[in-house]
PDB file of C-alpha atoms in Angstrom:
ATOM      1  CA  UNK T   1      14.978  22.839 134.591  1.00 59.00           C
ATOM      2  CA  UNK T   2      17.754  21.226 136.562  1.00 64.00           C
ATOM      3  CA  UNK T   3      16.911  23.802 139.449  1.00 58.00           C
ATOM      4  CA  UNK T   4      13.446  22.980 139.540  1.00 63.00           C
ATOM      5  CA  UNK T   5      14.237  19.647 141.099  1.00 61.00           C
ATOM      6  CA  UNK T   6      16.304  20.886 143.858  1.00 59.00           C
ATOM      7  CA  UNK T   7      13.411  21.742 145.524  1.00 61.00           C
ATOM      8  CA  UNK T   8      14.947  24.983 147.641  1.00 79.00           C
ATOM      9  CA  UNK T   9      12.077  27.399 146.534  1.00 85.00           C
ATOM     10  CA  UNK T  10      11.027  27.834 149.856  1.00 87.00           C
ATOM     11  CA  UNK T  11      14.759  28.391 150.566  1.00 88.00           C
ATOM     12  CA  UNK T  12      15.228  31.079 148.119  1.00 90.00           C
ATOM     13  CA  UNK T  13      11.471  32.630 149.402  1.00 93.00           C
ATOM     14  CA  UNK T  14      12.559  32.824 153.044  1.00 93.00           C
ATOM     15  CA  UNK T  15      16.582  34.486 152.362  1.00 93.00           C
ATOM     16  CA  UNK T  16      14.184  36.764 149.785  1.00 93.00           C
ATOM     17  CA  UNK T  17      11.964  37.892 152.984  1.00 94.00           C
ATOM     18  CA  UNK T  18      14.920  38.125 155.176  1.00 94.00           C
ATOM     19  CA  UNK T  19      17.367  40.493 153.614  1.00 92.00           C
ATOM     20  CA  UNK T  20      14.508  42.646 151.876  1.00 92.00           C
ATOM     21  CA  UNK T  21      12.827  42.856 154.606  1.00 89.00           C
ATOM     22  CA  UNK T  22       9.572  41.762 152.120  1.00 91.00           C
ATOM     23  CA  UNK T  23       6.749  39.773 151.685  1.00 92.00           C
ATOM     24  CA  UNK T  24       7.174  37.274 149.088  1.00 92.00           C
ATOM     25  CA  UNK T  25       5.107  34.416 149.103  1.00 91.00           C
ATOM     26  CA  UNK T  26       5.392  33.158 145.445  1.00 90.00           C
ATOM     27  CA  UNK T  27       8.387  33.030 143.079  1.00 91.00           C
ATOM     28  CA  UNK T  28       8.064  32.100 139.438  1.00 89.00           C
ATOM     29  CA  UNK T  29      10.161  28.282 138.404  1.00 86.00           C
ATOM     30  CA  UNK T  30      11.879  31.091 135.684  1.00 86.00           C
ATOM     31  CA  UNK T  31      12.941  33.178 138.383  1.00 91.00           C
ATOM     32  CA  UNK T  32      14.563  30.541 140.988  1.00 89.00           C
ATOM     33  CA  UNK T  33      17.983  29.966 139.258  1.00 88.00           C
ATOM     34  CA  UNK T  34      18.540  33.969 139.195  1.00 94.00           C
ATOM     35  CA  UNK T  35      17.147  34.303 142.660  1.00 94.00           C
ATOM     36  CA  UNK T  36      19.162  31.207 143.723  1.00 91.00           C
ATOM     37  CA  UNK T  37      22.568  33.469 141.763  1.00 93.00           C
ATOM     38  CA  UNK T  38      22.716  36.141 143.323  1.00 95.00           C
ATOM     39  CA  UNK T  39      21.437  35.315 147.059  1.00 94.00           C
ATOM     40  CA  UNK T  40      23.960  33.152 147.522  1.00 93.00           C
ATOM     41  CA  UNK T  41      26.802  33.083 144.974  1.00 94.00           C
ATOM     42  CA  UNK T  42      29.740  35.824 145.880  1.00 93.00           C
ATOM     43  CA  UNK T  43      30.043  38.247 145.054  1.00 94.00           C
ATOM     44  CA  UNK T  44      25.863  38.362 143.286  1.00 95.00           C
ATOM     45  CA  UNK T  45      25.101  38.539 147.337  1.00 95.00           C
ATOM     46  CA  UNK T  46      27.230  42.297 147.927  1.00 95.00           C
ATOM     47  CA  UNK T  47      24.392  44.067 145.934  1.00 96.00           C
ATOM     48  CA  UNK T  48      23.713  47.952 146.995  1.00 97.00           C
ATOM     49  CA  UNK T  49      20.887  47.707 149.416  1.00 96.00           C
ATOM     50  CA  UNK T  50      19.923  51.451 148.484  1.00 97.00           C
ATOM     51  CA  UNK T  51      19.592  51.026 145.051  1.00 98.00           C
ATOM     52  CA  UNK T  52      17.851  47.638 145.279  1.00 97.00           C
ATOM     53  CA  UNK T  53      14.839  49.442 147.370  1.00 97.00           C
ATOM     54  CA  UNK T  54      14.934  52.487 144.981  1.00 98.00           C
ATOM     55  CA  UNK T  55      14.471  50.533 141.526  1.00 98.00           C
ATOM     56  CA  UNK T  56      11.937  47.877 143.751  1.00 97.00           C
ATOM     57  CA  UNK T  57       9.728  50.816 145.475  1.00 97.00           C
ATOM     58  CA  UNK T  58      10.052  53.127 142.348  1.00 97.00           C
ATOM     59  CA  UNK T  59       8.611  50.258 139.627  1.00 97.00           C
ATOM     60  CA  UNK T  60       6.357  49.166 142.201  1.00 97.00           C
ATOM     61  CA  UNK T  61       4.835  52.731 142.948  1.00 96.00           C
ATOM     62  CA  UNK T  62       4.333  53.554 138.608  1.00 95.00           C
ATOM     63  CA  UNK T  63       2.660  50.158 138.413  1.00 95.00           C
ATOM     64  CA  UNK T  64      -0.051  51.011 141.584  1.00 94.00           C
ATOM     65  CA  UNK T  65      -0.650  54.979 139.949  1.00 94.00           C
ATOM     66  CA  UNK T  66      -1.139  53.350 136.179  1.00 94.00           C
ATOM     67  CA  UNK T  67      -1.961  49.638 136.987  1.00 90.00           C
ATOM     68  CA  UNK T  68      -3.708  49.718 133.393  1.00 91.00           C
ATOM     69  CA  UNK T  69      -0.734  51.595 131.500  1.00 93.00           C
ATOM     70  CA  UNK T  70       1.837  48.635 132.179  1.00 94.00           C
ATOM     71  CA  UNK T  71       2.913  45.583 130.962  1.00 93.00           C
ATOM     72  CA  UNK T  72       5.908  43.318 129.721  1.00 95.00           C
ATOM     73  CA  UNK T  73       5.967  43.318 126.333  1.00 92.00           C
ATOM     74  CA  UNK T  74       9.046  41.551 124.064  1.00 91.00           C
ATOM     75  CA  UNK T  75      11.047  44.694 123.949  1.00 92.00           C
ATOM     76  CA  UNK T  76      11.280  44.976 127.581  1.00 95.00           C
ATOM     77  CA  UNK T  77      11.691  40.957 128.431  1.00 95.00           C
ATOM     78  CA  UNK T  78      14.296  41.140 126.117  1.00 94.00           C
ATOM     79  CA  UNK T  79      16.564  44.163 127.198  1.00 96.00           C
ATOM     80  CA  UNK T  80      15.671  42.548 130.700  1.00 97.00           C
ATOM     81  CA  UNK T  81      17.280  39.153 129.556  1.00 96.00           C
ATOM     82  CA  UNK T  82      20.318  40.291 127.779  1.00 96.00           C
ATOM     83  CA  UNK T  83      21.265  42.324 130.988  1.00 97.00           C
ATOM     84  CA  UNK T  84      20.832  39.034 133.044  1.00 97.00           C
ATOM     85  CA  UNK T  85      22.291  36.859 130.453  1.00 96.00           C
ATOM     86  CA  UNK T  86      25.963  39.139 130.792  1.00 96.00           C
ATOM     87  CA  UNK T  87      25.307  39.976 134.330  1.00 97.00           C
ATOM     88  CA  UNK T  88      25.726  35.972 134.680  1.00 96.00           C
ATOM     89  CA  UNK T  89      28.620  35.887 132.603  1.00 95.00           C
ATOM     90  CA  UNK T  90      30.754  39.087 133.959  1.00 95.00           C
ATOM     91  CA  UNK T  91      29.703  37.500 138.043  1.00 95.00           C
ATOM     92  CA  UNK T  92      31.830  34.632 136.949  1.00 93.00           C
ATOM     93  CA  UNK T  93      34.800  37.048 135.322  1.00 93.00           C
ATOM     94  CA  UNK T  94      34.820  39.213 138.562  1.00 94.00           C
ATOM     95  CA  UNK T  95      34.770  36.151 140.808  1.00 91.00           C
ATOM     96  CA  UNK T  96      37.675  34.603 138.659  1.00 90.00           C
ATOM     97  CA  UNK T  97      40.066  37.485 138.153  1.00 89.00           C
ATOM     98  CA  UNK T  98      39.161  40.720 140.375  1.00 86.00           C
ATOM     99  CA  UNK T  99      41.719  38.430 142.990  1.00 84.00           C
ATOM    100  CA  UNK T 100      44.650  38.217 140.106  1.00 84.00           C
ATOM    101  CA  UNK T 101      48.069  39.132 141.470  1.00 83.00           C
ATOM    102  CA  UNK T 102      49.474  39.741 138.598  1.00 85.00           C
ATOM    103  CA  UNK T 103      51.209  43.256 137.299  1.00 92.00           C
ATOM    104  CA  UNK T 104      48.867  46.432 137.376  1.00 93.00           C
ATOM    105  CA  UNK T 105      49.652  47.145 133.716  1.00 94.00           C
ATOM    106  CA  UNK T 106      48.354  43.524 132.514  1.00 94.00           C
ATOM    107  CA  UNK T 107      45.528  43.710 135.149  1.00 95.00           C
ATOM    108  CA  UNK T 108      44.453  46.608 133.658  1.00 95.00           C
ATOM    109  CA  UNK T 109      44.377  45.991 130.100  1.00 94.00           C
ATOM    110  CA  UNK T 110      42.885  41.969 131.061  1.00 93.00           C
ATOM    111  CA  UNK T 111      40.518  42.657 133.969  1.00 95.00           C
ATOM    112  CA  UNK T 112      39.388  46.185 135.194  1.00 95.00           C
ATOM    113  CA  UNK T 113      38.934  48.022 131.871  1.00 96.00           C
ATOM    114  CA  UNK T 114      37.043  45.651 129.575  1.00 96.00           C
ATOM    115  CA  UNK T 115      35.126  44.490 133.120  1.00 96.00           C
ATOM    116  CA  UNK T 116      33.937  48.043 133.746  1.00 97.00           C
ATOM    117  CA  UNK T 117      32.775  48.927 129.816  1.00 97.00           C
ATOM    118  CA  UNK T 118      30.825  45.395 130.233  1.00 96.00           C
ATOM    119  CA  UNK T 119      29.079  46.213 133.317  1.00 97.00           C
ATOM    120  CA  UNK T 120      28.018  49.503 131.858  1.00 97.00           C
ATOM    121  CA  UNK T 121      27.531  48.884 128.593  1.00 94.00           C
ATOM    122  CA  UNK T 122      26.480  44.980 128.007  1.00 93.00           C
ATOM    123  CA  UNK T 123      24.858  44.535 131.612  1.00 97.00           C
ATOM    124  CA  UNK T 124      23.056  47.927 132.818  1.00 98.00           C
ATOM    125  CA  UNK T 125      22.492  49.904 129.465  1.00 97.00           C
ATOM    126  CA  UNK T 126      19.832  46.975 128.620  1.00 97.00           C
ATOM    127  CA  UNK T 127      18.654  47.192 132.279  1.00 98.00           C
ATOM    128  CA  UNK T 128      18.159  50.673 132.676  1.00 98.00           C
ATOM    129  CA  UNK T 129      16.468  50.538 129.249  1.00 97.00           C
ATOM    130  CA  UNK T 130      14.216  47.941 130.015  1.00 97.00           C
ATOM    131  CA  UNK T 131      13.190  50.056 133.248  1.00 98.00           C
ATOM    132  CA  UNK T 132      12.727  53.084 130.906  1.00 97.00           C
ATOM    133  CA  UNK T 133      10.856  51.239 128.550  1.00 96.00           C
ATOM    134  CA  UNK T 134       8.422  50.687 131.541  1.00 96.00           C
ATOM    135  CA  UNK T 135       8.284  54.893 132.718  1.00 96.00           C
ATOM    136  CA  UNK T 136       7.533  55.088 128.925  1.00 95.00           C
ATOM    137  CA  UNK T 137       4.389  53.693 129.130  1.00 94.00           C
ATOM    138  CA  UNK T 138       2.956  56.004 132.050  1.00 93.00           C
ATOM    139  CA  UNK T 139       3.816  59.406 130.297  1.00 92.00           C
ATOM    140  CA  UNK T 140       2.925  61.002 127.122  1.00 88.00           C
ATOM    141  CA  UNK T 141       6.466  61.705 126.392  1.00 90.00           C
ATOM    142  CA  UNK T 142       8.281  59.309 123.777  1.00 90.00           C
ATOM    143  CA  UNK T 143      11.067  57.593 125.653  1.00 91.00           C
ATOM    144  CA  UNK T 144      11.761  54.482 123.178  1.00 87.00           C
ATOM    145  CA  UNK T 145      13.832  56.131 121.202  1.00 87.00           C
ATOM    146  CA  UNK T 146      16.654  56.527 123.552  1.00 89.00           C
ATOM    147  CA  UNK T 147      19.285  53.868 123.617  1.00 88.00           C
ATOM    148  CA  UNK T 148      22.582  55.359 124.363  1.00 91.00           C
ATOM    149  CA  UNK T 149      23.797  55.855 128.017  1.00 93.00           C
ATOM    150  CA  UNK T 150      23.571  59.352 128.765  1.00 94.00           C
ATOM    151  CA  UNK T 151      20.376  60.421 127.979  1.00 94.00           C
ATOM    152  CA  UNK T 152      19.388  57.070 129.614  1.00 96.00           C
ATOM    153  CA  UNK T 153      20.668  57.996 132.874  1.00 96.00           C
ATOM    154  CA  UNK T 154      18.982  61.529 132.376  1.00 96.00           C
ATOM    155  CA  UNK T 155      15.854  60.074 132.152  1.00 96.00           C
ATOM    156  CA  UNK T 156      15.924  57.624 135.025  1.00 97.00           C
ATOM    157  CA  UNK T 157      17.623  60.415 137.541  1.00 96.00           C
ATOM    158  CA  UNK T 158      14.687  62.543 136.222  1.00 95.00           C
ATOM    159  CA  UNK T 159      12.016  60.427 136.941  1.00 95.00           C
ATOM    160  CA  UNK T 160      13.522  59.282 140.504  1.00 95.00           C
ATOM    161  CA  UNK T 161      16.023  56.712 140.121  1.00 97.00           C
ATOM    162  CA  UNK T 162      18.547  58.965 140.637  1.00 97.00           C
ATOM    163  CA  UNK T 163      20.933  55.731 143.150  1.00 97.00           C
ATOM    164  CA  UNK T 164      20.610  53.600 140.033  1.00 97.00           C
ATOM    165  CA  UNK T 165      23.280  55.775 137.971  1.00 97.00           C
ATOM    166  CA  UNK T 166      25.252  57.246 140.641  1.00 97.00           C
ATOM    167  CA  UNK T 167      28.134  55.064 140.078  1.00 97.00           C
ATOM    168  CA  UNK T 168      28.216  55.153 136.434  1.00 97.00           C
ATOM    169  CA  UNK T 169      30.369  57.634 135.312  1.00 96.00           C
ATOM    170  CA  UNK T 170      29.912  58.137 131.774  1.00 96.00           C
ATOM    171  CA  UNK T 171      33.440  59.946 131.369  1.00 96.00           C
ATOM    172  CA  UNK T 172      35.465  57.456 131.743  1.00 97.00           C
ATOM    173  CA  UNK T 173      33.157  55.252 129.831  1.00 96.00           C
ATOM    174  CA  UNK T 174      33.767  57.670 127.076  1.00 95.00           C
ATOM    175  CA  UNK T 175      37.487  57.515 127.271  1.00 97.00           C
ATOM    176  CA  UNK T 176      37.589  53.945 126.972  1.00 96.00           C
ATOM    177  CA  UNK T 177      35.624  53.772 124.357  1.00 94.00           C
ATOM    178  CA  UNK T 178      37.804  56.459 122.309  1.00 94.00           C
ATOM    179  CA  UNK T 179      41.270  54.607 123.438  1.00 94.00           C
ATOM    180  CA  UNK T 180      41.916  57.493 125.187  1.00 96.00           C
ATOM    181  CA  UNK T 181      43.841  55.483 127.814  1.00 97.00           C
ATOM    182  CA  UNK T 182      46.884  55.440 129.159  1.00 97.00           C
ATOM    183  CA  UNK T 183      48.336  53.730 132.318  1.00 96.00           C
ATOM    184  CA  UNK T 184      50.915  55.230 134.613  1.00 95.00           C
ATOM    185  CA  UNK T 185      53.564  54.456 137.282  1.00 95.00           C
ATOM    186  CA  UNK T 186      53.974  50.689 136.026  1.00 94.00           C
ATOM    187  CA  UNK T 187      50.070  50.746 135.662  1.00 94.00           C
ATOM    188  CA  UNK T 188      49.136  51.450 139.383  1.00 95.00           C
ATOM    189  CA  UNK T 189      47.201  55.543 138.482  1.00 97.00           C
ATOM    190  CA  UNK T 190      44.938  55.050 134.723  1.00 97.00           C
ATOM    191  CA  UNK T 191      44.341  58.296 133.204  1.00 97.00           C
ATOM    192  CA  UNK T 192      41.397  58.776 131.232  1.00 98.00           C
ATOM    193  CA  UNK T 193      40.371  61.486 128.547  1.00 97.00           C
ATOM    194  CA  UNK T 194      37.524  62.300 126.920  1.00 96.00           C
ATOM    195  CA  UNK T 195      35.531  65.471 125.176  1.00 93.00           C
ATOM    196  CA  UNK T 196      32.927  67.470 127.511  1.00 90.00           C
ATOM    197  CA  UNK T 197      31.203  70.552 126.498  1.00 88.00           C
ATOM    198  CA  UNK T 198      33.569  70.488 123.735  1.00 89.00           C
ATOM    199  CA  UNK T 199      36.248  71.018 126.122  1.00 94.00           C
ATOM    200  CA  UNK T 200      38.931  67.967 126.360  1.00 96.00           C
ATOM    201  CA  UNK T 201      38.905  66.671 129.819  1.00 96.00           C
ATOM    202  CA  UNK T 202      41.162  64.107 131.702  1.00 96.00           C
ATOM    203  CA  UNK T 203      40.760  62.660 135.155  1.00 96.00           C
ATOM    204  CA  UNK T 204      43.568  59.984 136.620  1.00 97.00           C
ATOM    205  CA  UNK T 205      42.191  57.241 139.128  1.00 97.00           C
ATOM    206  CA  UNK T 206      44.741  55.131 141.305  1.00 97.00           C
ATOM    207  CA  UNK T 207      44.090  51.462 140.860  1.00 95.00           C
ATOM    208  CA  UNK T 208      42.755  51.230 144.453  1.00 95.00           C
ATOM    209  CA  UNK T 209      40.260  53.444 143.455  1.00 97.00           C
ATOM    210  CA  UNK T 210      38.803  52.169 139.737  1.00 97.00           C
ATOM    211  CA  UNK T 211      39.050  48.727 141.515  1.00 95.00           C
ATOM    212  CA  UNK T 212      36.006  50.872 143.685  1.00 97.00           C
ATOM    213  CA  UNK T 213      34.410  51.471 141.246  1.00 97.00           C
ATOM    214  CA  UNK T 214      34.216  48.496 139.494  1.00 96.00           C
ATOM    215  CA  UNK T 215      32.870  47.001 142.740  1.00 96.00           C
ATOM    216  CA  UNK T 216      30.347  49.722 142.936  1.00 97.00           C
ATOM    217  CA  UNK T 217      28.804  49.446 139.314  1.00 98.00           C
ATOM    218  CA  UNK T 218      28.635  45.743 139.983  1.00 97.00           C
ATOM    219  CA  UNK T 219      27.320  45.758 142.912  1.00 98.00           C
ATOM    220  CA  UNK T 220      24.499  48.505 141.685  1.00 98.00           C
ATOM    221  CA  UNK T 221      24.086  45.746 138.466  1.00 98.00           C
ATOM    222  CA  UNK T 222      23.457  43.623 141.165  1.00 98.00           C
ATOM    223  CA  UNK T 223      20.882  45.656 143.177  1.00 98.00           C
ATOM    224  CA  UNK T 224      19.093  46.494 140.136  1.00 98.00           C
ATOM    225  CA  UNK T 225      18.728  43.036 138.587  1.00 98.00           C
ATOM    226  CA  UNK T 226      17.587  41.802 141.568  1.00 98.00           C
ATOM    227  CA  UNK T 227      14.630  44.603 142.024  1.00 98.00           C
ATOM    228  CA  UNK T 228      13.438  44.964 138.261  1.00 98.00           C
ATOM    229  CA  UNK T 229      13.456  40.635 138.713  1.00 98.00           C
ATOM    230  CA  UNK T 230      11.377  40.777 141.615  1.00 97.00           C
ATOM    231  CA  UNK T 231       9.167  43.231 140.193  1.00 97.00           C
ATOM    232  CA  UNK T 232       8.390  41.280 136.748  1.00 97.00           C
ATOM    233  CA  UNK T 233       7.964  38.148 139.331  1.00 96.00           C
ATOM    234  CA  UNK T 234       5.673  39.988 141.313  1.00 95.00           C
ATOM    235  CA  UNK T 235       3.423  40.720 138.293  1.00 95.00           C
ATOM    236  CA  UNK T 236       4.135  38.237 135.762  1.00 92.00           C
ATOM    237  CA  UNK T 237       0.108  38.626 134.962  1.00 92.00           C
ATOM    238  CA  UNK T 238       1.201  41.846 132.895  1.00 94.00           C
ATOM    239  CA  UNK T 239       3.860  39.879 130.627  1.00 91.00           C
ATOM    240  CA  UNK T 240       1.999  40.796 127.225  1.00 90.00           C
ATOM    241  CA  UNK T 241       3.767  38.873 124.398  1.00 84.00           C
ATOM    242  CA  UNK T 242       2.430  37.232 121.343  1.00 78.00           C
ATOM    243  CA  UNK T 243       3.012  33.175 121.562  1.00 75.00           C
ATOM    244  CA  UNK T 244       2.087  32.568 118.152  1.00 78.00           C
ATOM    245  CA  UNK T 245       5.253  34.368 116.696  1.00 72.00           C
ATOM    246  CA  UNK T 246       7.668  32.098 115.938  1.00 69.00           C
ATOM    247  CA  UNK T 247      10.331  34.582 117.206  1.00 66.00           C
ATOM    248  CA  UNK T 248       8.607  35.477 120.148  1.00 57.00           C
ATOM    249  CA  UNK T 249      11.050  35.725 122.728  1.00 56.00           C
TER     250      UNK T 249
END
C-alpha cells in the first residue's frame, strides 16, 4: 500500500516497455512493488534477458493455443508467491554479502553455499513449479505430482523452457544437500560429491567460478520472476480462486 502512493506506475510501465522491448499498457497495484524491485534495485535489474523472453513468449504462446484450459488457481498463486517472497529476501543477502572480503573458507560456509541451495531450492523450485503447474493444465499428462527438482527441470526442458534450467546444476545441489563438501586450498577450489547413475561422482569448482554461478542462477531467478509476473499481470482475468475460503490465499 505504501507504493501505491508514490505514484511512479507510469514510471515502472515505461522502463517495462523499454528494456522488454513490450507493450504494456496496464500493471496491476499488486504487481508495482515487484516491478518497482527488480527494475531498479541491483542487482534484481542484471536478470538473463534470454531466459526472461523464453519463460514470457513460452507462457504466453500455451495461454493463446488453450485460452480456455488456463487459469490461476491457489496452488499456482501460491508456489508463485513463496518464490517471490525468498527471491525478495535472498536479493537483499546477495546485495549485502556477495561483496564480503573476508576468508574464502568462512565465505563459503556463510555466503555462497547456503545462497546457492536457496536460490535453487526456496526461490526457483516453487517457480518452476508454479510454471509447470500451468503446462499441466494444457496436456493430458499428470504433471502435479512432481515436486522435486529434477524431474521438474525434465519437464520444463521438455516442453521448451529448456534457458530456464540451464544454470541449475542439480549435482552440486545434491552434494550440498548430502554434506558432501569439502573446501580446498584455504577455501579458494570447493569440491563437491554426489551419487549419479549409481556411480559416485565429484567435480571441484574454483571460487571464481561458483561465485558464476551463483550470479547466473540469480540472475535466471531474476529473469524468470519477472516473465511468469508479467504474464499473471497480463491476464489477471484467469486468477480462479475461491474468496469465500477463509484460507484462501
Amino acid at each position: 500500500e505504501r507504493y501505491y502512493s508514490k505514484g511512479n506506475k507510469n514510471k515502472v510501465i515505461q522502463e517495462l516497455n523499454t528494456r522488454l522491448k513490450l507493450k504494456i499498457n496496464h500493471i496491476s497495484d499488486e504487481f508495482l512493488y515487484l516491478f518497482n524491485e527488480i527494475l531498479f534495485n541491483e542487482p534484481n535489474y542484471y536478470w538473463n534477458q534470454q531466459i526472461f523472453e523464453e519463460t514470457y513468449n513460452k507462457l504466453e504462446d500455451l495461454l493463446e493455443l488453450n485460452s480456455q484450459q488456463i487459469n490461476f488457481d491457489e496452488t499456482i498463486l501460491e508456489h508463485f508467491i513463496i518464490g517471490y517472497h525468498t527471491y525478495s529476501q535472498l536479493s537483499d543477502i546477495v546485495k549485502d554479502l556477495s561483496e564480503l572480503n573476508d576468508s574464502p573458507i568462512i565465505k563459503n560456509r556463510l555466503y555462497r553455499i547456503p545462497t546457492y541451495i536457496s536460490i535453487v531450492e526456496g526461490c526457483l523450485t516453487n517457480l518452476f513449479r508454479g510454471i509447470l503447474l500451468v503446462i499441466d493444465k494444457t496436456t493430458s499428462k499428470d504433471f502435479s505430482a512432481q515436486n522435486k527438482l529434477k524431474p521438474i527441470c525434465e519437464t520444463l526442458s521438455s516442453n521448451g523452457f529448456e534457458k530456464l534450467v540451464q544454470y541449475v546444476d542439480i549435482d552440486i545441489r545434491n552434494a550440498i544437500n548430502h554434506g558432501n563438501v569439502i573446501q580446498r586450498d584455504n577455501g579458494r577450489e570447493i569440491n563437491f560429491t554426489y551419487s549419479k547413475d549409481r556411480k559416485v561422482e565429484s567435480k571441484t569448482l574454483k571460487t571464481y567460478e561458483f561465485d558464476k554461478l551463483l550470479d547466473n542462477v540469480y540472475d535466471t531467478a531474476s529473469a524468470v520472476l519477472l516473465g511468469f509476473a508479467l504474464f499473471i499481470n497480463n491476464h489477471a482475468d484467469k486468477i480462479k480462486i475461491n474468496r469465500n475460503e477463509e484460507n484462501f490465499l
